[in-house]
Coordinates of C-alpha atoms in Angstrom, one line a residue:
M7 CA 0.0 0.1 0.0
S8 CA 1.5 3.3 -1.1
A9 CA 1.9 6.2 1.4
A10 CA -0.6 9.0 1.3
K11 CA 0.9 12.2 -0.4
P12 CA 0.7 15.1 1.7
R13 CA -2.1 17.7 0.8
A14 CA -0.6 20.6 -1.2
W15 CA -0.9 24.2 0.2
P16 CA -3.5 26.3 -1.4
P17 CA -2.3 28.4 -4.1
R18 CA -1.1 32.0 -3.1
T19 CA -3.6 34.7 -4.0
T20 CA -3.3 38.4 -4.4
R21 CA -5.5 38.9 -1.2
A22 CA -3.3 36.7 1.1
R23 CA -0.1 38.6 -0.2
A24 CA -1.9 41.9 0.5
T25 CA -2.8 41.0 4.1
R26 CA 0.9 39.6 4.9
P27 CA 2.3 41.9 7.7
R28 CA 5.1 44.2 6.6
P29 CA 7.9 45.8 8.7
P30 CA 7.4 49.4 9.5
A31 CA 9.0 52.0 7.3
K32 CA 12.4 53.3 8.4
Q33 CA 11.4 56.9 7.7
T34 CA 8.4 58.5 9.6
A35 CA 6.1 61.0 7.9
Q36 CA 7.0 64.5 7.8
I37 CA 6.4 66.2 11.1
P38 CA 3.9 69.0 11.0
D39 CA 5.3 72.7 11.3
A40 CA 2.8 73.2 14.1
V41 CA 4.4 70.7 16.3
I42 CA 7.9 72.4 15.7
S43 CA 6.3 75.7 16.2
H44 CA 4.9 74.6 19.6
Y45 CA 8.0 73.1 21.0
A46 CA 10.2 75.9 19.8
R47 CA 7.8 78.4 21.4
L48 CA 7.9 76.2 24.7
L49 CA 11.6 76.2 24.8
D50 CA 11.8 80.1 24.1
D51 CA 9.0 80.8 26.8
S52 CA 11.1 78.8 29.2
G53 CA 14.0 81.3 29.1
V54 CA 16.7 78.8 29.1
M55 CA 18.3 79.8 26.0
P56 CA 19.4 83.3 27.2
L57 CA 20.9 81.5 30.3
I58 CA 23.0 79.3 27.9
D59 CA 23.9 82.0 25.4
A60 CA 25.1 84.2 28.4
K61 CA 27.3 81.4 29.7
L62 CA 28.5 80.1 26.4
G63 CA 29.6 83.6 25.2
P64 CA 31.3 84.2 21.9
R65 CA 33.2 81.4 20.4
P66 CA 35.6 81.3 17.6
G67 CA 35.2 79.3 14.4
P68 CA 32.0 78.3 12.6
A69 CA 28.7 78.7 14.6
G70 CA 27.8 75.1 14.1
V71 CA 24.3 73.8 14.8
P72 CA 22.4 75.9 17.3
I73 CA 21.8 74.3 20.7
R74 CA 18.2 75.5 20.5
A75 CA 17.7 73.4 17.4
V76 CA 19.1 70.3 19.2
L77 CA 16.7 70.8 22.2
V78 CA 13.7 71.3 20.0
C79 CA 14.3 68.4 17.9
L80 CA 14.9 66.2 21.4
M81 CA 11.5 67.3 22.5
V82 CA 9.9 66.4 19.2
S83 CA 11.6 62.9 19.3
I84 CA 10.1 62.6 22.8
H85 CA 6.8 63.6 21.4
H86 CA 6.8 61.3 18.6
S87 CA 8.8 58.2 19.6
G88 CA 9.3 58.6 23.4
K89 CA 12.9 58.5 23.1
A90 CA 15.3 61.3 24.2
T91 CA 18.2 60.0 22.0
L92 CA 20.5 62.2 19.9
A93 CA 20.4 59.7 17.0
E94 CA 16.6 59.8 16.8
A95 CA 16.4 63.7 17.2
W96 CA 19.1 64.2 14.4
R97 CA 17.1 61.6 12.2
L98 CA 13.9 63.6 12.5
A99 CA 15.7 66.8 12.0
A100 CA 17.5 65.7 9.0
F101 CA 14.8 64.0 7.1
C102 CA 11.4 64.8 8.7
L103 CA 11.2 68.6 8.8
S104 CA 10.1 70.9 6.1
P105 CA 12.5 73.3 4.8
A106 CA 10.8 76.2 6.4
A107 CA 11.0 74.5 9.7
R108 CA 14.6 73.8 9.4
E109 CA 15.3 77.3 8.4
H110 CA 13.3 78.5 11.6
L111 CA 15.6 76.3 13.7
G112 CA 18.7 77.8 12.2
L113 CA 19.4 74.6 10.1
D114 CA 20.2 74.2 6.4
P115 CA 17.0 74.3 4.5
D116 CA 18.1 71.7 2.2
G117 CA 19.5 69.5 4.7
P118 CA 21.8 66.3 4.2
H119 CA 21.2 64.2 1.0
P120 CA 19.9 60.8 2.0
D121 CA 21.9 59.1 -0.6
D122 CA 25.2 60.8 0.3
P123 CA 26.7 59.2 3.4
H124 CA 29.5 61.7 3.7
T125 CA 27.1 64.7 4.1
C126 CA 24.9 62.5 6.4
L127 CA 27.8 61.8 8.6
A128 CA 29.0 65.5 8.7
D129 CA 25.5 66.7 9.6
N130 CA 25.3 64.2 12.2
R131 CA 28.6 65.1 13.7
R132 CA 27.7 68.8 13.8
F133 CA 24.4 67.9 15.4
Y134 CA 26.4 65.9 18.3
R135 CA 28.9 68.5 18.8
A136 CA 26.1 71.1 19.5
F137 CA 24.8 69.0 22.4
D138 CA 28.4 68.4 23.4
R139 CA 28.9 72.1 23.8
L140 CA 26.1 72.3 26.1
T141 CA 27.2 69.5 28.3
S142 CA 30.6 70.9 28.5
L143 CA 29.4 74.0 29.5
L144 CA 27.4 72.9 32.6
D145 CA 29.7 70.1 33.7
P146 CA 31.7 70.8 36.8
A147 CA 33.8 67.7 36.2
R148 CA 34.4 67.3 32.6
H149 CA 36.3 64.2 31.6
D150 CA 36.3 61.6 28.9
R151 CA 33.4 59.5 29.3
R152 CA 34.2 56.9 26.7
T153 CA 36.6 55.0 29.1
R154 CA 36.3 53.6 32.5
L155 CA 38.5 55.5 35.0
P156 CA 40.1 54.0 38.0
Q157 CA 37.8 54.3 41.0
H158 CA 40.0 56.8 42.9
E159 CA 40.3 59.1 39.8
A160 CA 36.5 58.9 39.3
D161 CA 36.0 59.6 43.0
L162 CA 38.3 62.6 42.8
L163 CA 36.1 63.9 39.8
A164 CA 32.8 63.3 41.5
T165 CA 33.6 65.7 44.4
A166 CA 32.9 68.5 42.1
W167 CA 29.4 67.7 42.3
E168 CA 29.4 68.1 46.0
D169 CA 32.0 70.6 46.9
T170 CA 31.9 74.3 47.9
D171 CA 33.9 75.5 45.0
R172 CA 32.4 78.7 43.6
D173 CA 32.8 77.7 39.9
H174 CA 31.4 74.3 40.4
T175 CA 28.5 75.7 42.5
R176 CA 27.7 78.2 39.7
K177 CA 27.6 75.3 37.1
R178 CA 25.4 73.2 39.3
D179 CA 23.1 76.0 40.1
L180 CA 22.7 76.8 36.4
L181 CA 21.8 73.2 35.5
Q182 CA 19.3 73.1 38.1
D183 CA 17.8 76.7 37.0
I184 CA 17.4 75.1 33.3
V185 CA 15.8 72.0 34.7
T186 CA 13.2 74.0 36.7
A187 CA 12.5 76.5 33.8
L188 CA 11.8 73.6 31.5
V189 CA 9.5 71.6 33.7
L190 CA 7.6 74.8 35.1
T191 CA 6.8 76.2 31.6
P192 CA 3.9 73.9 30.8
V193 CA 2.9 74.5 34.5
R194 CA 2.9 78.3 33.9
W195 CA 0.7 77.8 30.5
G196 CA -1.8 75.8 32.5
K197 CA -1.9 78.2 35.3
G198 CA -2.4 81.2 32.8
R199 CA -5.1 79.3 30.9
G200 CA -7.0 78.8 34.1
Y201 CA -6.4 75.1 34.3
L202 CA -5.2 75.0 37.9
T203 CA -8.1 76.9 39.5
G204 CA -9.1 73.8 41.3
F205 CA -5.4 73.2 42.6
H206 CA -5.5 74.1 46.4
G207 CA -1.7 73.5 46.9
D208 CA -1.6 69.8 48.1
V209 CA 1.7 68.3 46.7
G210 CA 3.4 64.8 46.9
I211 CA 7.0 64.3 46.8
D212 CA 8.8 61.2 45.9
T213 CA 12.0 59.9 44.6
T214 CA 11.9 57.5 41.6
A215 CA 14.8 55.6 39.7
A216 CA 16.2 56.9 36.5
P217 CA 18.5 54.0 35.5
V218 CA 21.4 54.6 33.1
F219 CA 22.7 52.4 30.3
A220 CA 26.1 52.3 31.8
R221 CA 27.6 49.5 33.7
P222 CA 28.3 49.8 37.4
P223 CA 31.8 49.6 38.8
R224 CA 33.7 46.4 38.6
A225 CA 37.2 44.9 39.1
R226 CA 39.4 43.8 36.1
R227 CA 40.0 40.2 36.1
S228 CA 43.5 40.4 35.3
T229 CA 44.8 42.8 38.1
G230 CA 41.8 43.1 40.5
E231 CA 42.0 46.9 40.0
L232 CA 38.6 48.5 40.5
F233 CA 37.4 50.6 37.7
A234 CA 34.5 53.1 38.0
S235 CA 31.4 53.4 35.8
T236 CA 31.3 55.8 32.9
E237 CA 28.6 57.5 35.1
I238 CA 30.9 58.4 38.0
T239 CA 28.2 60.1 40.2
A240 CA 25.5 57.2 39.6
G241 CA 24.6 54.8 42.2
W242 CA 22.3 52.1 43.3
H243 CA 18.6 53.2 43.7
H244 CA 16.9 50.9 46.4
S245 CA 13.1 51.5 46.2
A246 CA 10.7 50.9 49.0
G247 CA 9.2 47.7 47.2
N248 CA 10.7 44.2 47.0
G249 CA 12.3 44.7 43.5
P250 CA 16.1 44.7 42.9
P251 CA 18.0 47.9 42.9
E252 CA 18.6 49.8 39.9
Y253 CA 21.9 51.6 38.9
G254 CA 21.6 55.2 37.8
Y255 CA 20.3 58.4 39.4
S256 CA 17.3 59.2 41.6
A257 CA 14.8 61.7 40.2
T258 CA 13.0 63.8 43.0
L259 CA 9.4 64.8 41.6
T260 CA 7.0 67.0 43.2
V261 CA 3.5 66.3 42.1
A262 CA 0.2 68.5 42.1
A263 CA -2.1 66.5 44.0
R264 CA -5.4 67.0 46.1
T265 CA -6.9 65.5 49.2
R266 CA -10.1 63.4 49.5
S267 CA -12.0 66.3 50.7
A268 CA -10.8 68.8 48.2
L269 CA -13.2 69.9 45.3
G270 CA -12.4 70.7 41.8
S271 CA -10.1 69.2 39.2
F272 CA -6.8 70.1 37.5
P273 CA -4.3 68.5 35.3
Q274 CA -1.9 66.1 37.2
L275 CA 1.5 67.8 36.5
A276 CA 5.0 67.5 37.8
L277 CA 5.8 70.6 39.5
G278 CA 9.6 70.1 40.2
L279 CA 12.3 67.9 39.3
V280 CA 15.9 67.4 40.8
L281 CA 18.3 64.6 39.5
D282 CA 20.9 63.5 41.9
T283 CA 23.0 60.4 43.1
P284 CA 20.6 58.1 44.9
H285 CA 20.0 58.4 48.6
K286 CA 21.9 61.7 48.8
R287 CA 20.4 65.1 49.7
I288 CA 16.9 63.7 49.8
G289 CA 15.3 66.5 51.9
A290 CA 17.4 69.2 50.3
N291 CA 16.3 68.0 46.8
A292 CA 12.7 68.3 47.8
I293 CA 12.9 71.7 49.1
T294 CA 14.8 72.7 45.9
T295 CA 11.6 71.5 44.0
L296 CA 9.2 73.4 46.4
K297 CA 10.9 76.9 46.3
P298 CA 10.0 77.8 42.8
L299 CA 6.2 77.2 43.2
A300 CA 6.2 80.3 45.6
V301 CA 7.6 82.6 42.8
L302 CA 5.0 80.9 40.5
G303 CA 2.2 82.1 42.8
L304 CA 0.8 78.6 43.5
P305 CA -1.0 78.0 46.9
T306 CA 0.5 76.0 49.6
A307 CA -1.3 73.3 51.6
F308 CA -0.1 69.7 52.7
A309 CA 3.0 68.0 51.4
A310 CA 2.6 64.3 51.8
V311 CA 5.9 62.3 51.7
D312 CA 7.0 58.8 52.5
R313 CA 9.4 57.5 55.1
A314 CA 12.5 58.4 53.4
Y315 CA 11.7 62.1 54.1
T316 CA 10.5 61.4 57.6
D317 CA 14.1 60.1 58.4
Q318 CA 15.7 63.4 57.3
Q319 CA 17.1 65.9 59.7
P320 CA 14.6 68.5 60.6
G321 CA 16.7 71.4 59.1
H322 CA 17.1 69.4 55.8
F323 CA 13.3 68.9 55.2
A324 CA 10.7 69.5 57.9
R325 CA 11.6 73.1 58.9
P326 CA 12.3 74.5 55.4
A327 CA 9.0 73.0 54.3
R328 CA 7.0 74.7 56.9
E329 CA 8.7 78.0 56.4
L330 CA 7.5 77.8 52.8
G331 CA 4.1 77.5 54.2
Y332 CA 3.4 73.7 53.9
K333 CA 1.7 71.4 56.3
L334 CA 3.3 68.0 56.6
A335 CA 1.5 64.5 56.2
L336 CA 3.9 61.9 57.3
D337 CA 4.3 58.1 57.7
Y338 CA 6.7 56.2 60.1
K339 CA 8.8 53.0 60.2
V340 CA 7.9 50.3 62.7
D341 CA 10.3 51.4 65.3
Q342 CA 9.2 55.1 65.0
R343 CA 5.6 54.6 65.9
G344 CA 4.1 55.2 69.3
V345 CA 5.5 57.6 71.8
Q346 CA 8.5 59.4 70.2
G347 CA 9.6 62.1 72.8
S348 CA 8.2 65.0 74.7
A349 CA 8.3 69.0 74.9
H350 CA 7.3 70.9 78.0
G351 CA 5.8 67.6 79.4
A352 CA 3.5 67.2 76.5
L353 CA 4.2 63.7 74.9
L354 CA 4.9 63.4 71.2
I355 CA 2.9 60.4 70.0
D356 CA 2.9 59.7 66.2
G357 CA 3.8 63.2 65.5
S358 CA 1.1 64.9 67.8
L359 CA 1.5 66.5 71.1
T360 CA -0.7 65.0 73.8
C361 CA -1.6 65.2 77.4
P362 CA 1.0 63.7 79.5
L363 CA -1.6 61.7 81.4
I364 CA -3.0 60.0 78.4
P365 CA -3.9 56.3 79.1
D366 CA -1.0 54.1 78.2
K367 CA -3.1 51.9 76.2
L368 CA -4.0 54.8 73.9
A369 CA -0.3 56.1 73.9
R370 CA 1.0 52.9 72.7
A371 CA -1.7 51.7 70.4
T372 CA 0.7 51.8 67.3
T373 CA 3.8 50.7 69.1
G374 CA 5.5 47.9 67.3
L375 CA 2.9 47.5 64.6
D376 CA 4.0 46.4 61.2
D377 CA 3.1 48.0 57.9
A378 CA 0.3 45.6 57.1
A379 CA -1.5 46.5 60.5
I380 CA -1.3 50.1 59.5
R381 CA -2.4 49.9 55.9
I382 CA -5.5 47.7 56.9
P383 CA -6.3 48.8 60.6
S384 CA -8.3 46.6 62.7
H385 CA -11.5 47.6 64.4
E386 CA -9.8 47.6 67.6
L387 CA -6.9 49.9 66.4
T388 CA -9.4 52.3 64.8
A389 CA -11.3 52.4 68.0
L390 CA -8.0 53.1 69.9
I391 CA -7.0 56.0 67.4
T392 CA -10.5 57.6 67.7
A393 CA -10.1 57.5 71.7
R394 CA -6.7 59.5 71.4
E395 CA -8.4 62.6 69.8
P396 CA -9.7 64.2 73.1
Y397 CA -6.1 64.0 74.6
L398 CA -4.5 66.0 71.8
L399 CA -3.1 69.4 72.4
R400 CA -5.1 72.0 70.4
L401 CA -3.5 74.5 68.1
K402 CA -4.0 77.9 69.8
Q403 CA -1.9 80.0 67.5
S404 CA -0.3 79.4 64.1
A405 CA 3.5 79.7 63.5
N406 CA 4.8 83.2 63.8
A407 CA 7.7 84.8 62.0
D408 CA 10.2 82.7 64.2
G409 CA 8.3 79.6 63.7
A410 CA 6.9 79.2 67.2
L411 CA 3.4 77.7 67.8
R412 CA 1.0 77.8 70.9
F413 CA -0.9 74.7 71.9
Q414 CA -3.5 74.5 74.4
C415 CA -4.1 71.9 77.1
P416 CA -7.2 69.8 76.3
A417 CA -8.6 70.5 79.8
A418 CA -8.4 74.3 79.2
G419 CA -10.6 76.8 77.7
T420 CA -14.2 77.3 77.3
S421 CA -14.8 74.0 75.5
P422 CA -12.5 71.4 77.1
S423 CA -12.3 68.0 75.5
V424 CA -11.3 66.4 78.7
T425 CA -11.8 66.7 82.5
C426 CA -8.7 66.9 84.6
P427 CA -8.8 67.1 88.6
R428 CA -5.0 68.2 88.2
F429 CA -6.0 71.1 85.9
D430 CA -8.9 72.0 88.5
R431 CA -6.6 71.8 91.5
L432 CA -3.7 73.8 90.0
H433 CA -5.9 76.5 88.6
Q434 CA -8.4 76.7 91.2
R435 CA -11.3 75.8 88.9
G436 CA -14.2 74.5 90.9
P437 CA -16.9 72.1 89.8
S438 CA -19.3 73.5 87.2
R439 CA -22.8 74.2 88.3
P440 CA -25.3 71.5 87.2
A441 CA -27.4 72.5 84.2
A442 CA -30.4 70.9 82.7
V443 CA -29.6 68.8 79.5
D444 CA -31.8 67.9 76.6
L445 CA -31.0 64.3 76.2
T446 CA -32.6 64.5 72.7
D447 CA -29.9 67.1 71.5
A448 CA -26.6 65.3 70.7
R449 CA -24.5 68.5 71.0
Q450 CA -25.7 69.1 74.5
R451 CA -25.0 65.7 75.6
A452 CA -21.4 65.6 74.1
A453 CA -20.7 69.0 75.7
H454 CA -21.6 67.7 79.1
P455 CA -18.6 67.1 81.6
A456 CA -19.8 63.5 82.1
A457 CA -19.6 62.6 78.5
K458 CA -16.0 63.5 78.1
P459 CA -13.0 61.5 79.3
R460 CA -11.7 62.0 82.7
I461 CA -8.1 62.4 83.5
L462 CA -6.8 59.9 86.2
P463 CA -3.7 61.5 87.8
P464 CA -1.5 59.2 90.1
T465 CA -2.6 58.8 93.6
P466 CA -1.1 60.7 95.6
D467 CA -0.3 63.3 92.8
H468 CA 3.0 64.8 92.4
K469 CA 3.8 67.9 94.1
S470 CA 3.3 71.4 92.1
G471 CA 7.0 71.9 91.7
E472 CA 7.5 68.4 90.0
L473 CA 4.7 68.8 87.5
P474 CA 5.5 69.7 83.8
K475 CA 5.0 73.0 82.2
I476 CA 1.8 71.9 80.4
C477 CA 0.1 71.4 83.6
H478 CA 1.1 74.7 85.1
Q479 CA -0.1 76.7 82.0
H480 CA -3.2 76.8 80.0
T481 CA -0.8 77.0 76.8
I482 CA 2.7 76.3 75.8
T483 CA 4.9 77.7 73.2
L484 CA 6.7 75.1 71.0
H485 CA 9.7 76.8 69.4
P486 CA 11.6 75.0 66.5
G487 CA 14.2 73.7 68.6
D488 CA 12.2 72.5 71.6
L489 CA 11.8 69.0 70.2
G490 CA 15.5 68.7 68.8
H491 CA 15.8 66.0 66.3
L492 CA 12.4 64.6 67.1
D493 CA 10.9 67.7 65.2
K494 CA 11.2 65.6 61.9
F495 CA 8.4 63.3 63.4
R496 CA 5.9 66.2 64.0
Q497 CA 3.1 66.5 61.5
D498 CA -0.3 68.6 61.2
L499 CA -2.8 65.6 61.3
A500 CA -3.4 63.1 63.8
Y501 CA -1.7 59.8 62.6
L502 CA -4.1 57.2 61.1
S503 CA -7.2 59.4 61.7
P504 CA -9.9 59.8 59.0
S505 CA -8.4 63.1 57.9
W506 CA -4.9 61.9 57.7
R507 CA -6.0 58.9 55.6
G508 CA -7.9 61.3 53.3
T509 CA -4.8 63.4 52.8
Y510 CA -1.9 61.0 53.0
S511 CA -3.3 58.2 51.1
T512 CA -5.0 60.3 48.3
V513 CA -1.8 62.4 47.7
R514 CA 0.5 59.4 47.8
A515 CA -1.8 57.5 45.2
M516 CA -1.7 60.5 42.9
T517 CA 1.9 60.8 43.3
E518 CA 2.7 57.2 42.3
G519 CA 0.1 57.7 39.6
L520 CA 2.2 60.3 37.8
N521 CA 5.3 58.0 38.4
G522 CA 3.5 55.3 36.6
R523 CA 2.5 57.7 33.8
L524 CA 6.2 58.6 33.3
K525 CA 7.1 55.1 33.1
G526 CA 4.3 54.2 30.8
H527 CA 4.2 53.0 27.3
D528 CA 4.4 56.4 25.4
L529 CA 7.0 57.9 27.7
D530 CA 9.2 55.5 29.7
L531 CA 11.5 57.2 32.2
S532 CA 12.7 53.7 33.5
D533 CA 14.0 52.5 30.3
P534 CA 17.8 53.6 30.0
K535 CA 17.7 52.8 26.1
N536 CA 15.6 56.1 25.9
R537 CA 18.4 58.1 27.2
L538 CA 21.7 56.8 25.7
A539 CA 24.0 60.0 26.3
H540 CA 26.7 59.7 28.9
G541 CA 27.3 62.0 31.7
R542 CA 25.2 63.4 34.5
V543 CA 24.6 66.7 32.8
A544 CA 23.3 64.9 29.7
Q545 CA 21.2 62.7 31.7
T546 CA 19.8 65.5 33.8
I547 CA 18.9 67.6 30.7
L548 CA 17.3 64.5 28.9
V549 CA 15.2 63.6 31.9
A550 CA 14.0 67.3 32.2
L551 CA 13.0 67.2 28.7
L552 CA 11.1 64.0 29.2
V553 CA 9.1 65.4 32.1
T554 CA 8.6 68.7 30.3
V555 CA 7.1 67.0 27.2
A556 CA 5.0 64.6 29.7
N557 CA 3.7 67.8 31.3
D558 CA 2.7 69.1 28.0
H559 CA 0.8 65.8 27.1
F560 CA -0.9 65.9 30.5
L561 CA -2.1 69.4 29.8
D562 CA -3.4 68.5 26.3
A563 CA -5.2 65.3 27.7
W564 CA -6.8 67.3 30.3
R565 CA -7.9 70.1 27.9
H566 CA -9.7 67.6 25.7
T567 CA -11.6 66.4 28.7
H568 CA -12.4 69.7 30.3
Q569 CA -12.2 72.2 27.5
P570 CA -15.3 74.5 27.1
P571 CA -17.2 74.0 23.9
D572 CA -16.6 77.5 22.7
E573 CA -12.7 77.5 23.2
P574 CA -10.8 77.0 20.0
D575 CA -8.8 73.8 19.5
A576 CA -5.6 75.2 18.2
S577 CA -4.3 78.6 17.3
T578 CA -3.0 79.6 13.8
E579 CA -0.1 81.7 15.5
T580 CA 3.1 79.7 14.6
F581 CA 6.6 80.9 13.5
E582 CA 6.9 82.9 10.3
I583 CA 6.5 80.4 7.5
P584 CA 5.5 81.2 3.9
A585 CA 1.8 80.6 3.4
E586 CA 2.6 78.1 0.6
H587 CA 4.7 76.0 3.1
L588 CA 2.5 76.3 6.2
D589 CA 1.0 73.0 7.3
R590 CA -2.4 73.6 8.8
S591 CA -3.3 70.1 9.5
P592 CA -5.5 69.7 12.6
L593 CA -3.4 69.0 15.8
T594 CA -4.4 67.8 19.3
G595 CA -4.0 71.3 20.7
R596 CA -0.3 71.2 20.9
S597 CA 0.0 74.2 18.5
R598 CA -1.6 76.4 21.1
P599 CA 0.4 79.4 22.1
P600 CA 1.2 80.0 25.7
P601 CA -1.3 82.3 27.6
I602 CA -0.8 85.9 27.7
P603 CA 0.7 87.0 31.1

C-alpha cells in the first residue's frame, strides 16, 4: 500500500499577499510645522536659551548647529517616539522637517542628502557637537566619558558635584535653573489658561529611579583593580518595594495633588524635578523643587511624603518645608511609631502633642505595629486612634515669624475635650454648676462634662513643683528647637485618623500615579535605552525634557476632557513660515500658544 501524499498548500492569492504583515518603514512621515512651532515656543518661553547663551559667550570658528535646534528636536523626538536620544533627534531633524521648519531652527533648509553618506555623517557630527557644547558648558567635572576610569580618579572627579567650589556651585545651580525652567513652563501655561483653578496647594514628593545604560563599577579580572562606571556619580537606587535595586540616578519629583475632601479638578502635573545620586540630599532636593512654586504664585497646603523624608534631619526638610507654608503628612517606620518624645511635659505620640496623662493603652496603640497592620487597621486599632483625639493638644496660634506655635491643654478653654482634676486643682477651678441637658440634643450631650474622658492622675499626685510645664499653664509655646531632632516626626494631622488617611493616602496615590505615567508605554523614564547619552549633565537635561514633554501631554489630555465647547482647538499663530509651506493640518491642541501673562 503506497503512502498517502501530503495535501498541497492552497495557491497564493493576491489577497493573501496583501494581508501579509510588513515591517514598518524606516522613515517616519513629515512632522507638521505646528509641532515644531509649539516646542520651539515652549523652549523660548522657558527662558533657558538666554541663560545658556550668556554662559556660552562668543566662540571662535563656525557657529555650528544651534543648541536651540538640538533641544527642540529632542522634544519632538520624545513627542513622536518617546526616545530622548540624539540619534533619533538628528534623524527627525535631517529627514522629517520641512525646509521652512529647518530654516526656523537655524539649520540648512536643504539638509543632508539621504543618498550621500558623507554629508549625512558630517551633519550628524555637527548635531552631536552642539549637544556636547552644552554638556561641556554645564559640567563641573568634565572628563572623557568613553572609557572607564580607576575608581580613585573617578571619586576625585565626583567631588565636583558636592564641594563648595564657587565655579562648581555656579555650574550646578545653572543646570538646576535650566531644569526648573523647562519643567515649570507647561505649568505656567496651564495656570495662565485657568487649568489650575481647582489646585489648592497639596503636593506629593517622591523619589523614583532613573536608571542609566552604563554598567556599574567592577574589578578587572587580570589585576583586580577597581574601575568606576562611566557615570561617575551614579549609584544603586533602592526602592521601597521588593524589587532589585537599579543602577543610575534618583529623580525627585513634586506632583500636583489633592486631598479626598478637596473639590475641583486640575491636570496632574510634575511641579519640580531634581536629578541626583541615589539616597543623597533627599530632603534638600525636595525643598529645591518647592521653592520655585512660591514664585509661580501657587497656593500651599499639605505636603505628603514617604518615610524616606521622615528620616531626614529637621533642618534638611521639615523646617524648611514649614517655612515655605506647607503642612506635613508623614508616615513612620515600625520602630518610630508610638511615643516618640516630649516637649514641656507634653508627649509626642505619632507626630502629635498629647496630654502627659493620656492612658498608656492609647499612647502605645501603634507601638511595634508592622506596615500591614497600619495599611489595613483593625476595628480595635481604629477605636484606639479615635479615643486618642480628646487628649491631643489643640493648636491655639499658628506659627509666627520665628516658627513658634502655641498649643492649648485639652482641659483648658471654654470647650475642654477632657476633665482633669489636676488642672482644676492647679488653676483653682471649682466644679461647674449643674445644668439641665436636653437628652435628645446630641451636641448638649457631648458637651456635658460627664460625656468627656476623665484624666486619672496618680494617687497621690506629684507636688506642684514637680509637674510639667503643660500642667502649670493653659498653653505652651513650641519653638522650632524644643523637640530637637524629634521635630522631624511632628505632623499637622493625627496619625491614622480619617483626616490623615484622606490626605496622605490620596496624595500618595496621585504621586505614584504620575510616576506610573512617566514610566508608561508612550514615555518611559525607567528605560535607559531612551536616554543613551553619557554623563550626569546629559542625563539631567534629557530627563528634564522627558518630564517637560510629559507635562505638555498631560495638559493636552486634560484640556480635551475639560475644555469648554467655545474654546478654540488650536491657534494659527506659529513662526513665520510662507503661506504656501505652512502645514495647517489639525493637531491635538499642541500648537496652541502660551497664555498672555
